[in-house]
Amino acid sequence: MSLRLETLGGLRVLVDGADRPALTRQYLRCGLLVYLALERRAPRERVLSLFWPDRSPEKGRHALSQMLYELRQRLDGDWVTLEGDLVTASPEITADAVDFRNAVTEGEPDAGRLYRGPFLDAVRLADTPGFEEWVEQRRRELSGMLRVAQKRLVERFTHADDLQGAMTAARRWVLAEPMDEEGQRHLMTLLARSGL
């Protein structure tokens, strides 16, 4: 059994390839799954501070235990476990943001193809400041990684005198991140060189 989180450009939850839209409306549960899919494990106190910041430690621990129980019941498996003081994601939880991050880090030439838009674009999973701050940090990190990946690709095509390939890469960059000034500059320069 597998659990796939598609977090770039929105949010989809897939269990064994089947879309589970009802889970995306269970904001705290889905937020915890997304957080752990990217972080893999976290101290219990960190999780409590992100998702239940206004509760006492005892009530927060109870809420976390209840959520883990409900996730087991609804998703038929131990997707998230509590091991001592660590909250850990199952290896069967995967996320497109992790795949993208790994592809950029490993220098895959066309890593940008995995980026379908900003992390959790237009999605609000939990009304908690700590989690929202974490989402914003991941959004900036992944956007910066797109910039790195697309800049590499544009430069690779430019050095190979493949103007069409460079323009395609720059267009994909600008479409994915329209407010990125560097992507806009690269595209405008390439368009000027092509005479368009």
Short mmCIF file of C-alpha atoms in Angstrom, two decimals:
data_model
loop_
_atom_site.label_atom_id
_atom_site.label_comp_id
_atom_site.label_asym_id
_atom_site.label_seq_id
_atom_site.Cartn_x
_atom_site.Cartn_y
_atom_site.Cartn_z
CA MET A 1 0.00 0.00 0.00
CA SER A 2 1.27 3.50 -0.82
CA LEU A 3 0.30 7.03 0.10
CA ARG A 4 1.27 9.76 -2.38
CA LEU A 5 0.98 13.47 -1.67
CA GLU A 6 1.01 15.80 -4.66
CA THR A 7 1.77 19.17 -3.11
CA LEU A 8 3.19 21.24 -5.96
CA GLY A 9 0.54 23.48 -7.49
CA GLY A 10 -2.16 22.43 -5.01
CA LEU A 11 -2.87 19.26 -3.08
CA ARG A 12 -3.97 15.74 -3.97
CA VAL A 13 -3.83 12.67 -1.77
CA LEU A 14 -3.53 9.32 -3.54
CA VAL A 15 -3.81 5.97 -1.78
CA ASP A 16 -2.57 3.16 -4.01
CA GLY A 17 -3.00 5.54 -6.95
CA ALA A 18 -6.65 6.36 -6.13
CA ASP A 19 -7.52 9.99 -5.41
CA ARG A 20 -8.83 10.58 -1.87
CA PRO A 21 -10.32 14.10 -2.04
CA ALA A 22 -12.14 13.72 1.29
CA LEU A 23 -8.82 13.56 3.10
CA THR A 24 -7.74 16.96 1.76
CA ARG A 25 -10.68 18.48 3.62
CA GLN A 26 -9.42 17.02 6.92
CA TYR A 27 -7.03 19.89 7.39
CA LEU A 28 -5.03 18.95 10.48
CA ARG A 29 -4.66 15.30 9.45
CA CYS A 30 -3.58 16.25 5.96
CA GLY A 31 -1.27 18.94 7.33
CA LEU A 32 0.45 16.38 9.55
CA LEU A 33 0.86 13.98 6.61
CA VAL A 34 2.33 16.71 4.42
CA TYR A 35 4.68 17.89 7.16
CA LEU A 36 6.00 14.39 7.83
CA ALA A 37 6.21 13.46 4.15
CA LEU A 38 8.76 16.26 3.77
CA GLU A 39 10.48 16.10 7.15
CA ARG A 40 10.22 12.28 7.57
CA ARG A 41 10.45 12.52 11.37
CA ALA A 42 10.15 15.20 14.01
CA PRO A 43 10.26 15.48 17.79
CA ARG A 44 6.79 15.11 19.26
CA GLU A 45 7.10 18.53 20.94
CA ARG A 46 7.76 20.15 17.55
CA VAL A 47 4.64 18.53 16.09
CA LEU A 48 2.57 19.63 19.09
CA SER A 49 3.84 23.22 18.76
CA LEU A 50 2.94 23.29 15.06
CA PHE A 51 -0.53 21.77 15.21
CA TRP A 52 -1.77 22.35 18.78
CA PRO A 53 0.12 25.41 20.01
CA ASP A 54 -2.64 26.58 22.36
CA ARG A 55 -3.12 23.26 24.16
CA SER A 56 -1.35 22.06 27.26
CA PRO A 57 1.30 19.38 26.60
CA GLU A 58 -1.04 16.71 27.98
CA LYS A 59 -3.97 17.77 25.80
CA GLY A 60 -1.69 18.14 22.79
CA ARG A 61 -0.32 14.61 23.26
CA HIS A 62 -3.88 13.29 23.53
CA ALA A 63 -4.88 15.14 20.33
CA LEU A 64 -1.86 13.69 18.50
CA SER A 65 -2.63 10.15 19.71
CA GLN A 66 -6.23 10.57 18.61
CA MET A 67 -5.15 11.82 15.19
CA LEU A 68 -2.75 8.90 14.70
CA TYR A 69 -5.55 6.49 15.62
CA GLU A 70 -7.95 8.16 13.17
CA LEU A 71 -5.35 8.07 10.38
CA ARG A 72 -4.84 4.33 10.98
CA GLN A 73 -8.59 3.76 10.83
CA ARG A 74 -9.29 5.90 7.75
CA LEU A 75 -6.23 4.89 5.75
CA ASP A 76 -5.88 1.26 6.85
CA GLY A 77 -2.29 1.41 8.01
CA ASP A 78 0.39 2.90 10.20
CA TRP A 79 1.33 5.84 7.99
CA VAL A 80 2.54 7.87 10.95
CA THR A 81 3.89 6.36 14.15
CA LEU A 82 5.11 7.60 17.48
CA GLU A 83 8.46 6.04 18.35
CA GLY A 84 9.55 7.29 21.74
CA ASP A 85 9.53 11.06 21.40
CA LEU A 86 9.72 11.02 17.58
CA VAL A 87 6.79 11.20 15.21
CA THR A 88 7.82 9.27 12.10
CA ALA A 89 6.38 8.90 8.60
CA SER A 90 6.13 5.51 6.98
CA PRO A 91 8.54 4.97 4.06
CA GLU A 92 5.44 4.31 1.92
CA ILE A 93 4.46 8.00 2.16
CA THR A 94 5.91 9.83 -0.83
CA ALA A 95 5.57 13.40 -2.02
CA ASP A 96 6.23 15.15 -5.31
CA ALA A 97 7.99 17.98 -3.44
CA VAL A 98 10.54 15.49 -2.10
CA ASP A 99 11.04 14.01 -5.57
CA PHE A 100 11.59 17.50 -6.98
CA ARG A 101 13.99 18.49 -4.19
CA ASN A 102 16.01 15.29 -4.70
CA ALA A 103 16.11 15.76 -8.49
CA VAL A 104 17.46 19.31 -8.15
CA THR A 105 19.98 18.29 -5.49
CA GLU A 106 21.21 15.42 -7.66
CA GLY A 107 21.58 17.79 -10.61
CA GLU A 108 19.07 16.08 -12.90
CA PRO A 109 19.05 18.16 -16.09
CA ASP A 110 15.27 18.48 -16.39
CA ALA A 111 14.34 18.50 -12.69
CA GLY A 112 12.03 21.47 -13.29
CA ARG A 113 9.55 19.25 -15.12
CA LEU A 114 8.51 17.90 -11.71
CA TYR A 115 7.49 21.36 -10.48
CA ARG A 116 3.80 21.98 -11.23
CA GLY A 117 3.46 25.16 -9.19
CA PRO A 118 4.07 26.63 -5.75
CA PHE A 119 4.00 24.29 -2.75
CA LEU A 120 0.42 23.87 -1.48
CA ASP A 121 -0.70 26.67 -3.80
CA ALA A 122 -4.03 28.13 -2.61
CA VAL A 123 -4.31 25.43 0.06
CA ARG A 124 -4.73 26.20 3.74
CA LEU A 125 -4.43 23.08 5.84
CA ALA A 126 -4.24 24.24 9.42
CA ASP A 127 -5.08 27.48 11.14
CA THR A 128 -1.87 27.47 13.13
CA PRO A 129 0.87 30.08 12.75
CA GLY A 130 3.77 27.65 13.18
CA PHE A 131 2.55 25.31 10.47
CA GLU A 132 1.76 28.19 8.14
CA GLU A 133 5.28 29.55 8.66
CA TRP A 134 6.71 26.10 7.87
CA VAL A 135 4.61 25.98 4.66
CA GLU A 136 5.88 29.41 3.63
CA GLN A 137 9.50 28.37 4.27
CA ARG A 138 9.05 25.22 2.14
CA ARG A 139 7.35 27.30 -0.57
CA ARG A 140 10.35 29.67 -0.71
CA GLU A 141 12.83 26.79 -0.60
CA LEU A 142 11.15 24.90 -3.46
CA SER A 143 10.68 28.05 -5.52
CA GLY A 144 14.39 28.79 -5.11
CA MET A 145 15.20 25.24 -6.18
CA LEU A 146 13.07 25.72 -9.31
CA ARG A 147 15.11 28.85 -10.06
CA VAL A 148 18.33 26.81 -9.73
CA ALA A 149 17.02 23.96 -11.89
CA GLN A 150 15.63 26.14 -14.66
CA LYS A 151 18.64 28.45 -14.72
CA ARG A 152 20.88 25.38 -15.15
CA LEU A 153 18.68 24.13 -17.96
CA VAL A 154 18.50 27.51 -19.74
CA GLU A 155 22.29 27.84 -19.49
CA ARG A 156 22.81 24.28 -20.72
CA PHE A 157 20.67 24.89 -23.81
CA THR A 158 22.23 28.33 -24.37
CA HIS A 159 25.78 26.90 -24.25
CA ALA A 160 24.71 24.20 -26.71
CA ASP A 161 23.36 26.96 -29.04
CA ASP A 162 19.87 25.48 -28.69
CA LEU A 163 17.89 28.72 -28.53
CA GLN A 164 14.55 26.92 -28.86
CA GLY A 165 15.35 24.59 -25.94
CA ALA A 166 16.51 27.55 -23.83
CA MET A 167 13.29 29.48 -24.58
CA THR A 168 11.15 26.44 -23.74
CA ALA A 169 12.96 26.06 -20.39
CA ALA A 170 12.63 29.79 -19.65
CA ARG A 171 8.91 29.74 -20.54
CA ARG A 172 8.32 26.79 -18.21
CA TRP A 173 10.16 28.70 -15.47
CA VAL A 174 8.01 31.80 -15.97
CA LEU A 175 4.77 29.81 -16.21
CA ALA A 176 5.55 27.98 -12.96
CA GLU A 177 6.74 31.12 -11.13
CA PRO A 178 5.31 34.20 -12.92
CA MET A 179 6.68 36.65 -10.34
CA ASP A 180 10.28 35.43 -10.62
CA GLU A 181 12.17 38.41 -12.07
CA GLU A 182 15.23 36.37 -13.01
CA GLY A 183 13.11 33.97 -15.05
CA GLN A 184 11.41 36.94 -16.76
CA ARG A 185 14.80 38.48 -17.62
CA HIS A 186 16.12 35.22 -19.09
CA LEU A 187 12.99 34.79 -21.20
CA MET A 188 13.07 38.39 -22.46
CA THR A 189 16.76 38.10 -23.37
CA LEU A 190 16.15 34.86 -25.24
CA LEU A 191 13.12 36.27 -27.07
CA ALA A 192 15.19 39.29 -28.12
CA ARG A 193 17.96 36.99 -29.41
CA SER A 194 15.46 34.98 -31.40
CA GLY A 195 13.98 38.08 -33.00
CA LEU A 196 10.46 37.44 -31.68
#
